[in-house]
Coordinates of C-alpha atoms in Angstrom, one line a residue:
X16 CA 33.9 -4.9 -16.5
X17 CA 33.9 -6.2 -12.9
X18 CA 31.9 -9.4 -12.4
X19 CA 28.6 -9.1 -10.5
X20 CA 29.9 -11.3 -7.7
X21 CA 33.0 -9.1 -7.1
X22 CA 30.9 -5.9 -7.0
X23 CA 28.4 -7.3 -4.7
X24 CA 31.0 -8.7 -2.4
X25 CA 32.5 -5.2 -1.9
X26 CA 29.2 -3.3 -1.7
X27 CA 26.8 -5.8 0.0
X28 CA 27.4 -4.6 3.7
X29 CA 26.2 -1.1 3.0
X30 CA 23.7 -2.0 0.4
X31 CA 22.1 -4.6 2.6
X32 CA 21.2 -1.7 5.0
X33 CA 20.2 0.5 2.0
X34 CA 17.6 -2.0 0.8
X35 CA 15.7 -1.3 4.0
X36 CA 16.6 2.4 4.1
X37 CA 17.8 4.2 0.9
X38 CA 19.1 7.1 3.0
X39 CA 21.6 4.8 4.7
X40 CA 24.3 5.7 2.2
X41 CA 24.1 9.4 3.1
X42 CA 21.9 10.9 0.4
X43 CA 19.4 9.7 -2.0
X44 CA 21.6 10.8 -4.9
X45 CA 24.5 8.7 -3.4
X46 CA 22.2 5.7 -3.2
X47 CA 21.0 6.0 -6.8
X48 CA 24.5 6.6 -8.0
X49 CA 25.7 3.5 -6.2
X50 CA 23.0 1.1 -7.4
X51 CA 23.3 2.3 -11.0
X52 CA 27.0 1.4 -11.0
X53 CA 26.3 -2.2 -10.1
X54 CA 26.6 -4.5 -13.1
X55 CA 23.6 -6.5 -14.2
X56 CA 23.5 -10.3 -14.0
X57 CA 23.7 -12.4 -17.1
X58 CA 20.9 -14.8 -17.8
X59 CA 23.1 -17.7 -16.8
X60 CA 24.1 -16.0 -13.5
X61 CA 20.5 -15.1 -12.7
X62 CA 19.3 -18.7 -13.3
X63 CA 22.1 -20.2 -11.3
X64 CA 21.4 -17.9 -8.3
X65 CA 17.6 -18.4 -8.5
X66 CA 18.1 -22.2 -8.4
X67 CA 20.5 -21.9 -5.5
X68 CA 17.9 -19.8 -3.6
X69 CA 15.1 -22.2 -4.5
X70 CA 17.0 -25.3 -3.5
X71 CA 19.0 -24.2 -0.5
X72 CA 17.3 -20.9 0.7
X73 CA 20.7 -19.2 0.3
X74 CA 20.6 -15.7 1.7
X75 CA 23.7 -14.8 -0.3
X76 CA 21.9 -15.8 -3.5
X77 CA 18.8 -13.8 -2.6
X78 CA 20.9 -10.7 -1.8
X79 CA 22.8 -10.9 -5.1
X80 CA 19.5 -11.2 -7.0
X81 CA 18.0 -8.3 -5.0
X82 CA 21.0 -5.9 -5.2
X83 CA 21.5 -6.5 -8.9
X84 CA 17.9 -5.2 -9.5
X85 CA 17.9 -2.2 -7.2
X86 CA 18.2 0.1 -10.2
X87 CA 14.9 -1.3 -11.5
X88 CA 13.2 -0.1 -8.3
X89 CA 14.7 3.4 -8.8
X90 CA 13.4 3.5 -12.4
X91 CA 9.9 2.3 -11.5
X92 CA 9.6 4.6 -8.5
X93 CA 10.3 7.7 -10.6
X94 CA 6.9 7.1 -12.4
X95 CA 5.1 7.9 -9.1
X96 CA 6.8 11.1 -8.1
X97 CA 3.7 13.1 -9.0
X98 CA 1.8 12.0 -5.9
X99 CA 3.9 14.2 -3.6
X100 CA 5.5 11.4 -1.5
X101 CA 9.2 11.3 -0.8
X102 CA 11.2 9.5 -3.5
X103 CA 13.2 7.6 -0.9
X104 CA 10.0 6.2 0.6
X105 CA 8.8 5.1 -2.8
X106 CA 12.1 3.3 -3.4
X107 CA 12.0 1.7 0.0
X108 CA 8.5 0.3 -0.6
X109 CA 9.6 -0.8 -4.1
X110 CA 12.5 -2.7 -2.6
X111 CA 10.1 -4.6 -0.4
X112 CA 8.2 -5.6 -3.6
X113 CA 11.5 -6.6 -5.2
X114 CA 12.4 -8.9 -2.3
X115 CA 9.0 -10.5 -2.5
X116 CA 9.5 -11.1 -6.2
X117 CA 12.9 -12.7 -5.7
X118 CA 11.4 -15.0 -3.1
X119 CA 8.7 -16.2 -5.5
X120 CA 10.7 -16.2 -8.7
X121 CA 10.8 -19.5 -10.6
X122 CA 13.9 -19.8 -12.9
X123 CA 12.3 -22.6 -14.8
X124 CA 9.6 -20.6 -16.4
X125 CA 11.9 -19.0 -19.0
X126 CA 11.1 -15.4 -17.8
X127 CA 13.7 -12.9 -16.7
X128 CA 13.5 -11.7 -13.1
X129 CA 13.2 -8.1 -14.3
X130 CA 9.9 -8.8 -16.1
X131 CA 8.6 -10.7 -13.1
X132 CA 9.7 -8.2 -10.5
X133 CA 8.3 -5.1 -12.0
X134 CA 4.7 -6.2 -11.2
X135 CA 5.5 -6.8 -7.5
X136 CA 7.4 -3.5 -7.3
X137 CA 4.5 -1.5 -8.7
X138 CA 2.0 -3.4 -6.5
X139 CA 4.0 -2.5 -3.3
X140 CA 4.3 1.2 -4.4
X141 CA 0.6 1.3 -5.2
X142 CA -0.3 0.1 -1.7
X143 CA 2.0 2.7 -0.1
X144 CA 0.6 5.6 -2.2
X145 CA -3.0 4.6 -1.4
X146 CA -2.2 4.3 2.4
X147 CA -0.4 7.6 2.6
X148 CA -1.7 9.9 -0.1
X149 CA -4.7 11.0 1.9
X150 CA -5.8 10.7 5.5
X151 CA -9.1 9.3 4.1
X152 CA -8.7 6.3 1.8
X153 CA -9.5 7.2 -1.7
X154 CA -9.2 3.7 -3.4
X155 CA -10.3 0.5 -1.8
X156 CA -11.8 -1.6 -4.6
X157 CA -10.1 -2.9 -7.7
X158 CA -12.1 -0.5 -9.9
X159 CA -11.2 2.5 -7.7
X160 CA -7.5 1.5 -7.7
X161 CA -7.5 1.4 -11.5
X162 CA -9.2 4.8 -11.6
X163 CA -6.8 6.3 -9.0
X164 CA -3.7 5.5 -11.0
X165 CA -5.1 6.4 -14.4
X166 CA -7.6 9.3 -14.0
X167 CA -5.0 11.9 -13.2
X168 CA -3.3 11.4 -16.5
X169 CA -6.5 11.1 -18.5
X170 CA -8.1 14.3 -17.3
X171 CA -7.5 17.1 -19.9
X172 CA -5.2 19.7 -18.2
X173 CA -6.7 18.8 -14.8
X174 CA -10.1 20.3 -15.8
X175 CA -13.4 19.1 -14.6
X176 CA -14.8 16.3 -16.7
X177 CA -18.0 16.7 -18.6
X178 CA -20.5 13.8 -19.0
X179 CA -19.2 12.8 -22.4
X180 CA -15.6 12.6 -21.1
X181 CA -16.7 10.6 -18.1
X182 CA -18.5 8.1 -20.3
X183 CA -15.4 7.8 -22.6
X184 CA -13.1 7.2 -19.6
X185 CA -15.5 4.7 -18.1
X186 CA -15.6 2.7 -21.3
X187 CA -11.8 2.8 -21.7
X188 CA -11.1 1.6 -18.1
X189 CA -14.1 -0.8 -18.1
X190 CA -15.7 0.8 -15.0
X191 CA -19.0 2.5 -14.2
X192 CA -19.4 6.2 -15.1
X193 CA -20.5 6.9 -11.5
X194 CA -17.2 5.4 -10.3
X195 CA -15.3 7.9 -12.5
X196 CA -17.4 10.8 -11.2
X197 CA -16.8 9.7 -7.6
X198 CA -13.1 9.3 -8.0
X199 CA -12.8 12.7 -9.7
X200 CA -14.4 14.3 -6.6
X201 CA -12.0 12.5 -4.4
X202 CA -8.9 13.5 -6.4
X203 CA -9.9 17.1 -6.5
X204 CA -10.8 17.3 -2.9
X205 CA -8.3 18.1 -0.2
X206 CA -7.7 17.2 3.5
X207 CA -8.7 19.8 6.0
X208 CA -7.0 20.4 9.4
X209 CA -9.3 20.4 12.4
X210 CA -7.1 22.9 14.1
X211 CA -6.0 26.4 13.1
X212 CA -2.7 26.3 11.2
X213 CA -1.6 29.9 11.8
X214 CA -1.4 32.4 14.7
X215 CA -4.4 34.4 13.8
X216 CA -6.9 34.1 16.7
X217 CA -9.7 35.5 14.5
X218 CA -9.5 32.5 12.1
X219 CA -11.9 29.7 13.0
X220 CA -11.0 26.1 12.3
X221 CA -13.5 23.2 12.3
X222 CA -12.5 22.3 15.9
X223 CA -14.1 25.6 17.0
X224 CA -17.6 24.7 16.0
X225 CA -17.7 21.0 16.4
X226 CA -20.0 19.6 19.1
X227 CA -18.7 19.5 22.7
X228 CA -18.4 15.8 23.6
X229 CA -18.1 16.8 27.2
X230 CA -21.8 17.8 27.4
X231 CA -23.9 15.1 29.2
X232 CA -26.9 15.1 26.9
X233 CA -29.3 12.3 27.6
X234 CA -29.0 10.9 24.1
X235 CA -25.2 10.8 24.4
X236 CA -25.4 9.1 27.8
X237 CA -27.7 6.4 26.4
X238 CA -25.5 5.9 23.3
X239 CA -22.4 5.5 25.5
X240 CA -24.2 3.0 27.8
X241 CA -25.4 1.0 24.8
X242 CA -22.0 1.0 23.2
X243 CA -20.4 -0.1 26.5
X244 CA -22.8 -3.0 26.7
X245 CA -22.1 -4.0 23.1
X246 CA -18.4 -3.9 23.6
X247 CA -18.8 -6.1 26.7
X248 CA -21.2 -9.0 26.5
X249 CA -22.3 -8.6 22.9
X250 CA -18.9 -8.2 21.4
X251 CA -17.4 -11.2 23.2
X252 CA -20.3 -13.4 22.1
X253 CA -20.1 -12.2 18.5
X254 CA -16.3 -13.0 18.4
X255 CA -17.0 -16.5 19.7
X256 CA -18.9 -17.4 16.5
X257 CA -15.7 -16.8 14.4
X258 CA -12.9 -19.2 13.6
X259 CA -9.5 -18.4 14.9
X260 CA -8.2 -16.7 11.7
X261 CA -11.3 -14.5 11.3
X262 CA -11.2 -13.5 15.0
X263 CA -7.5 -12.6 14.7
X264 CA -8.3 -10.4 11.6
X265 CA -11.2 -8.6 13.2
X266 CA -9.3 -8.0 16.5
X267 CA -6.2 -6.8 14.6
X268 CA -8.2 -4.4 12.3
X269 CA -10.8 -3.0 14.7
X270 CA -10.1 -3.8 18.4
X271 CA -6.6 -2.4 18.9
X272 CA -6.0 0.4 21.3
X273 CA -3.8 2.3 19.0
X274 CA -4.2 2.0 15.2
X275 CA -5.4 -1.3 13.7
X276 CA -3.4 -3.4 11.3
X277 CA -3.7 -2.8 7.5
X278 CA -5.0 -5.4 5.1
X279 CA -1.5 -5.5 3.6
X280 CA 0.1 -6.3 7.0
X281 CA -2.3 -9.1 7.7
X282 CA -1.9 -10.4 4.2
X283 CA 1.8 -10.8 4.9
X284 CA 1.1 -12.5 8.3
X285 CA -1.2 -15.2 6.8
X286 CA 0.5 -15.5 3.4
X287 CA -2.5 -14.5 1.3
X288 CA -3.5 -11.5 -0.7
X289 CA -4.9 -8.3 0.8
X290 CA -8.1 -8.9 -1.2
X291 CA -8.5 -12.3 0.5
X292 CA -8.0 -10.7 3.9
X293 CA -10.8 -8.2 3.0
X294 CA -13.1 -11.0 2.0
X295 CA -12.5 -12.9 5.2
X296 CA -13.0 -9.6 7.2
X297 CA -16.3 -8.9 5.4
X298 CA -17.6 -12.5 6.0
X299 CA -16.6 -12.2 9.7
X300 CA -18.4 -8.9 10.1
X301 CA -21.5 -10.4 8.6
X302 CA -21.4 -13.3 11.0
X303 CA -20.9 -10.9 14.0
X304 CA -23.8 -8.7 12.9
X305 CA -26.0 -11.8 12.7
X306 CA -24.9 -12.9 16.2
X307 CA -25.5 -9.4 17.7
X308 CA -29.0 -9.2 16.2
X309 CA -30.0 -12.7 17.3

């Protein structure tokens, strides 16, 4: 068998690109075939590379650790094909989780990287699925996320749950019955396009009967004037009560011209968890509301 170092030396240029884009090797099948042919690291090799990365920040050591575990990402990503998202995208997000795991791996804990990395890979894929599965977010709290990734498999043949089944699932997942009922509704619902998706002029889409925002009704004029004042003097004053980090989070999330930053993106920027960013955001909003009502 070839040594891991020899295989990586010959495959690293293309695989380095493939880590960021699994389609870079031509097809997804070609990518999977390539990573599955790479030999696994022995425990001794893994420990040596991890120590080298820890002590010297060696990019070569990091690359070898990542590339030798790409097959793990492929394996984990297959578990999430039922959500209708491209397999290549799932692999790409899983690779991001793998790289985070390699960066944080401690070789002195006596745990193999494969066991440590699987949790980071799943977490990154979970974030991607929740961001992209629906236009409207279906799972934002910890309990909702647990339900989102378990309820589909626990529903008998996809049928509507009766009260007894809802109570049983709630007990098993340690969540409230009303959370189970709410998530079931969200999972069985579907996104609706505002505009007509076919060429039939006789078919009405929601856009046809929504209110005309161009009409200058007195209530709308007053609301726009109040909103304009709020966004001017009031908003500036409310932002001034926040510390620098809280102000940055609020501005990035809600005051961007085109699409605000996600909790996950801000978590990476500040080096904390997405849940911590959510907590800071909630506290900042509370301070701003108090300032605006003063």
